[in-house]
mmCIF file with all atom_site columns, C-alpha atoms in Angstrom:
data_model
loop_
_atom_site.group_PDB
_atom_site.id
_atom_site.type_symbol
_atom_site.label_atom_id
_atom_site.label_alt_id
_atom_site.label_comp_id
_atom_site.label_asym_id
_atom_site.label_entity_id
_atom_site.label_seq_id
_atom_site.pdbx_PDB_ins_code
_atom_site.Cartn_x
_atom_site.Cartn_y
_atom_site.Cartn_z
_atom_site.occupancy
_atom_site.B_iso_or_equiv
_atom_site.pdbx_formal_charge
_atom_site.auth_seq_id
_atom_site.auth_comp_id
_atom_site.auth_asym_id
_atom_site.auth_atom_id
_atom_site.pdbx_PDB_model_num
ATOM 1   C CA . MET A 1 1   ? 69.463 -4.629  43.648  1.00 65.00 ? 1002 MET A CA 1
ATOM 2   C CA . ASP A 1 2   ? 68.041 -8.002  44.714  1.00 76.00 ? 1003 ASP A CA 1
ATOM 3   C CA . ALA A 1 3   ? 68.934 -11.298 43.008  1.00 81.00 ? 1004 ALA A CA 1
ATOM 4   C CA . SER A 1 4   ? 65.616 -11.800 41.201  1.00 86.00 ? 1005 SER A CA 1
ATOM 5   C CA . ARG A 1 5   ? 65.788 -8.325  39.693  1.00 84.00 ? 1006 ARG A CA 1
ATOM 6   C CA . LYS A 1 6   ? 69.384 -8.876  38.568  1.00 83.00 ? 1007 LYS A CA 1
ATOM 7   C CA . ARG A 1 7   ? 68.358 -12.169 36.976  1.00 89.00 ? 1008 ARG A CA 1
ATOM 8   C CA . LEU A 1 8   ? 65.496 -10.532 35.071  1.00 91.00 ? 1009 LEU A CA 1
ATOM 9   C CA . LEU A 1 9   ? 67.808 -7.761  33.902  1.00 90.00 ? 1010 LEU A CA 1
ATOM 10  C CA . LYS A 1 10  ? 70.346 -10.338 32.710  1.00 92.00 ? 1011 LYS A CA 1
ATOM 11  C CA . ILE A 1 11  ? 67.644 -12.252 30.799  1.00 94.00 ? 1012 ILE A CA 1
ATOM 12  C CA . PHE A 1 12  ? 66.451 -9.023  29.167  1.00 95.00 ? 1013 PHE A CA 1
ATOM 13  C CA . GLN A 1 13  ? 70.042 -8.154  28.304  1.00 95.00 ? 1014 GLN A CA 1
ATOM 14  C CA . VAL A 1 14  ? 70.626 -11.550 26.662  1.00 96.00 ? 1015 VAL A CA 1
ATOM 15  C CA . ILE A 1 15  ? 67.394 -11.183 24.683  1.00 97.00 ? 1016 ILE A CA 1
ATOM 16  C CA . LEU A 1 16  ? 68.558 -7.755  23.481  1.00 97.00 ? 1017 LEU A CA 1
ATOM 17  C CA . VAL A 1 17  ? 71.931 -9.125  22.360  1.00 97.00 ? 1018 VAL A CA 1
ATOM 18  C CA . TYR A 1 18  ? 70.324 -12.028 20.473  1.00 98.00 ? 1019 TYR A CA 1
ATOM 19  C CA . ALA A 1 19  ? 67.846 -9.604  18.910  1.00 98.00 ? 1020 ALA A CA 1
ATOM 20  C CA . ALA A 1 20  ? 70.707 -7.327  17.821  1.00 98.00 ? 1021 ALA A CA 1
ATOM 21  C CA . VAL A 1 21  ? 72.561 -10.242 16.213  1.00 98.00 ? 1022 VAL A CA 1
ATOM 22  C CA . THR A 1 22  ? 69.401 -11.494 14.486  1.00 98.00 ? 1023 THR A CA 1
ATOM 23  C CA . LEU A 1 23  ? 68.437 -8.036  13.230  1.00 98.00 ? 1024 LEU A CA 1
ATOM 24  C CA . GLY A 1 24  ? 71.988 -7.341  12.064  1.00 98.00 ? 1025 GLY A CA 1
ATOM 25  C CA . ALA A 1 25  ? 72.142 -10.620 10.162  1.00 98.00 ? 1026 ALA A CA 1
ATOM 26  C CA . SER A 1 26  ? 68.724 -9.918  8.637   1.00 98.00 ? 1027 SER A CA 1
ATOM 27  C CA . GLU A 1 27  ? 69.897 -6.496  7.509   1.00 98.00 ? 1028 GLU A CA 1
ATOM 28  C CA . GLY A 1 28  ? 72.983 -8.008  5.891   1.00 97.00 ? 1029 GLY A CA 1
ATOM 29  C CA . ILE A 1 29  ? 70.946 -10.687 4.146   1.00 98.00 ? 1030 ILE A CA 1
ATOM 30  C CA . LEU A 1 30  ? 68.415 -8.124  2.891   1.00 98.00 ? 1031 LEU A CA 1
ATOM 31  C CA . TRP A 1 31  ? 71.233 -5.834  1.686   1.00 97.00 ? 1032 TRP A CA 1
ATOM 32  C CA . MET A 1 32  ? 72.796 -8.689  -0.297  1.00 97.00 ? 1033 MET A CA 1
ATOM 33  C CA . HIS A 1 33  ? 69.377 -9.685  -1.645  1.00 97.00 ? 1034 HIS A CA 1
ATOM 34  C CA . TYR A 1 34  ? 68.938 -6.150  -2.964  1.00 97.00 ? 1035 TYR A CA 1
ATOM 35  C CA . TYR A 1 35  ? 72.482 -6.253  -4.367  1.00 97.00 ? 1036 TYR A CA 1
ATOM 36  C CA . ASP A 1 36  ? 71.704 -9.463  -6.269  1.00 96.00 ? 1037 ASP A CA 1
ATOM 37  C CA . THR A 1 37  ? 68.215 -8.568  -7.499  1.00 96.00 ? 1038 THR A CA 1
ATOM 38  C CA . ARG A 1 38  ? 68.005 -4.791  -8.031  1.00 96.00 ? 1039 ARG A CA 1
ATOM 39  C CA . PRO A 1 39  ? 68.974 -2.909  -11.217 1.00 96.00 ? 1040 PRO A CA 1
ATOM 40  C CA . ARG A 1 40  ? 72.406 -1.325  -11.599 1.00 96.00 ? 1041 ARG A CA 1
ATOM 41  C CA . SER A 1 41  ? 70.970 1.799   -13.216 1.00 96.00 ? 1042 SER A CA 1
ATOM 42  C CA . PRO A 1 42  ? 68.317 4.173   -11.857 1.00 96.00 ? 1043 PRO A CA 1
ATOM 43  C CA . ASP A 1 43  ? 64.723 3.663   -12.940 1.00 95.00 ? 1044 ASP A CA 1
ATOM 44  C CA . PRO A 1 44  ? 62.716 6.789   -12.028 1.00 96.00 ? 1045 PRO A CA 1
ATOM 45  C CA . ILE A 1 45  ? 59.493 5.322   -13.427 1.00 96.00 ? 1046 ILE A CA 1
ATOM 46  C CA . ALA A 1 46  ? 59.671 2.398   -10.978 1.00 95.00 ? 1047 ALA A CA 1
ATOM 47  C CA . GLY A 1 47  ? 60.868 4.706   -8.201  1.00 95.00 ? 1048 GLY A CA 1
ATOM 48  C CA . ARG A 1 48  ? 64.327 3.134   -8.028  1.00 97.00 ? 1049 ARG A CA 1
ATOM 49  C CA . THR A 1 49  ? 66.337 6.293   -7.513  1.00 96.00 ? 1050 THR A CA 1
ATOM 50  C CA . ILE A 1 50  ? 68.240 5.674   -4.259  1.00 97.00 ? 1051 ILE A CA 1
ATOM 51  C CA . ALA A 1 51  ? 71.726 4.282   -4.833  1.00 96.00 ? 1052 ALA A CA 1
ATOM 52  C CA . LEU A 1 52  ? 72.820 1.453   -2.547  1.00 96.00 ? 1053 LEU A CA 1
ATOM 53  C CA . ASN A 1 53  ? 76.595 1.186   -2.808  1.00 95.00 ? 1054 ASN A CA 1
ATOM 54  C CA . THR A 1 54  ? 78.191 -2.200  -2.142  1.00 92.00 ? 1055 THR A CA 1
ATOM 55  C CA . HIS A 1 55  ? 81.973 -2.173  -2.562  1.00 93.00 ? 1056 HIS A CA 1
ATOM 56  C CA . GLY A 1 56  ? 81.788 0.331   -5.405  1.00 94.00 ? 1057 GLY A CA 1
ATOM 57  C CA . ILE A 1 57  ? 78.853 -1.256  -7.214  1.00 95.00 ? 1058 ILE A CA 1
ATOM 58  C CA . ALA A 1 58  ? 75.621 0.705   -6.967  1.00 96.00 ? 1059 ALA A CA 1
ATOM 59  C CA . VAL A 1 59  ? 72.172 -0.800  -7.208  1.00 97.00 ? 1060 VAL A CA 1
ATOM 60  C CA . TYR A 1 60  ? 69.049 1.316   -7.108  1.00 98.00 ? 1061 TYR A CA 1
ATOM 61  C CA . VAL A 1 61  ? 66.277 0.749   -4.589  1.00 98.00 ? 1062 VAL A CA 1
ATOM 62  C CA . THR A 1 62  ? 62.947 2.389   -3.837  1.00 97.00 ? 1063 THR A CA 1
ATOM 63  C CA . SER A 1 63  ? 62.403 4.587   -0.808  1.00 97.00 ? 1064 SER A CA 1
ATOM 64  C CA . GLY A 1 64  ? 60.445 1.769   0.874   1.00 97.00 ? 1065 GLY A CA 1
ATOM 65  C CA . GLU A 1 65  ? 63.291 -0.701  0.401   1.00 97.00 ? 1066 GLU A CA 1
ATOM 66  C CA . HIS A 1 66  ? 65.779 1.869   1.660   1.00 98.00 ? 1067 HIS A CA 1
ATOM 67  C CA . PHE A 1 67  ? 63.574 2.543   4.699   1.00 98.00 ? 1068 PHE A CA 1
ATOM 68  C CA . ARG A 1 68  ? 63.497 -1.190  5.553   1.00 98.00 ? 1069 ARG A CA 1
ATOM 69  C CA . LEU A 1 69  ? 67.296 -1.338  5.528   1.00 97.00 ? 1070 LEU A CA 1
ATOM 70  C CA . ARG A 1 70  ? 67.639 1.790   7.668   1.00 98.00 ? 1071 ARG A CA 1
ATOM 71  C CA . ALA A 1 71  ? 64.996 0.556   10.127  1.00 98.00 ? 1072 ALA A CA 1
ATOM 72  C CA . LEU A 1 72  ? 66.855 -2.739  10.569  1.00 98.00 ? 1073 LEU A CA 1
ATOM 73  C CA . MET A 1 73  ? 70.129 -0.859  11.114  1.00 98.00 ? 1074 MET A CA 1
ATOM 74  C CA . LEU A 1 74  ? 68.528 1.416   13.698  1.00 98.00 ? 1075 LEU A CA 1
ATOM 75  C CA . ALA A 1 75  ? 66.866 -1.486  15.519  1.00 98.00 ? 1076 ALA A CA 1
ATOM 76  C CA . THR A 1 76  ? 70.165 -3.405  15.600  1.00 98.00 ? 1077 THR A CA 1
ATOM 77  C CA . GLY A 1 77  ? 72.041 -0.463  17.071  1.00 98.00 ? 1078 GLY A CA 1
ATOM 78  C CA . THR A 1 78  ? 69.302 0.320   19.570  1.00 98.00 ? 1079 THR A CA 1
ATOM 79  C CA . CYS A 1 79  ? 69.206 -3.253  20.908  1.00 98.00 ? 1080 CYS A CA 1
ATOM 80  C CA . PHE A 1 80  ? 72.984 -3.449  21.187  1.00 97.00 ? 1081 PHE A CA 1
ATOM 81  C CA . ILE A 1 81  ? 73.438 -0.048  22.844  1.00 98.00 ? 1082 ILE A CA 1
ATOM 82  C CA . THR A 1 82  ? 70.600 -0.762  25.280  1.00 96.00 ? 1083 THR A CA 1
ATOM 83  C CA . ALA A 1 83  ? 72.272 -4.040  26.292  1.00 95.00 ? 1084 ALA A CA 1
ATOM 84  C CA . VAL A 1 84  ? 75.576 -2.218  26.857  1.00 93.00 ? 1085 VAL A CA 1
ATOM 85  C CA . LEU A 1 85  ? 73.874 0.527   28.881  1.00 92.00 ? 1086 LEU A CA 1
ATOM 86  C CA . ILE A 1 86  ? 72.194 -2.096  31.067  1.00 90.00 ? 1087 ILE A CA 1
ATOM 87  C CA . GLU A 1 87  ? 75.615 -3.607  31.762  1.00 88.00 ? 1088 GLU A CA 1
ATOM 88  C CA . ILE A 1 88  ? 77.055 -0.202  32.650  1.00 85.00 ? 1089 ILE A CA 1
ATOM 89  C CA . ILE A 1 89  ? 74.146 0.587   34.971  1.00 83.00 ? 1090 ILE A CA 1
ATOM 90  C CA . LYS A 1 90  ? 74.129 -2.900  36.475  1.00 83.00 ? 1091 LYS A CA 1
ATOM 91  C CA . THR A 1 91  ? 77.814 -2.802  37.375  1.00 80.00 ? 1092 THR A CA 1
ATOM 92  C CA . ARG A 1 92  ? 77.860 0.970   37.922  1.00 77.00 ? 1093 ARG A CA 1
ATOM 93  C CA . GLY A 1 93  ? 80.898 1.177   35.673  1.00 61.00 ? 1094 GLY A CA 1
ATOM 94  C CA . GLY A 1 94  ? 82.790 -1.356  37.814  1.00 63.00 ? 1095 GLY A CA 1
ATOM 95  C CA . PHE A 1 95  ? 84.117 -3.195  34.780  1.00 60.00 ? 1096 PHE A CA 1
ATOM 96  C CA . LEU A 1 96  ? 85.972 -0.005  33.803  1.00 62.00 ? 1097 LEU A CA 1
ATOM 97  C CA . GLN A 1 97  ? 87.855 0.142   37.112  1.00 65.00 ? 1098 GLN A CA 1
ATOM 98  C CA . PRO A 1 98  ? 91.320 -1.442  37.281  1.00 66.00 ? 1099 PRO A CA 1
ATOM 99  C CA . LYS A 1 99  ? 91.558 -4.659  39.320  1.00 65.00 ? 1100 LYS A CA 1
ATOM 100 C CA . ARG A 1 100 ? 93.295 -4.287  42.668  1.00 64.00 ? 1101 ARG A CA 1
#
């Protein structure tokens, strides 16, 4: 792999890691926002039937709110795992080999 291609891969990898951190923080902030602002008992009329458990305290969210949280979690994991896979491919697993 030539130097310019390695550099581009490294830049993409760094972008993925920063995106994973940003998405993960956003998910945590949104989760705590729901914890602070959503009802503690289900409200079927408003569609708040999905329990979101935070350290034993359940708040009830709508399916749309629950989807947003799950989408952020999935995006975070995807970015992070992709960055790790790039590192494995880039080094061909060399970082797993013992130093001689």
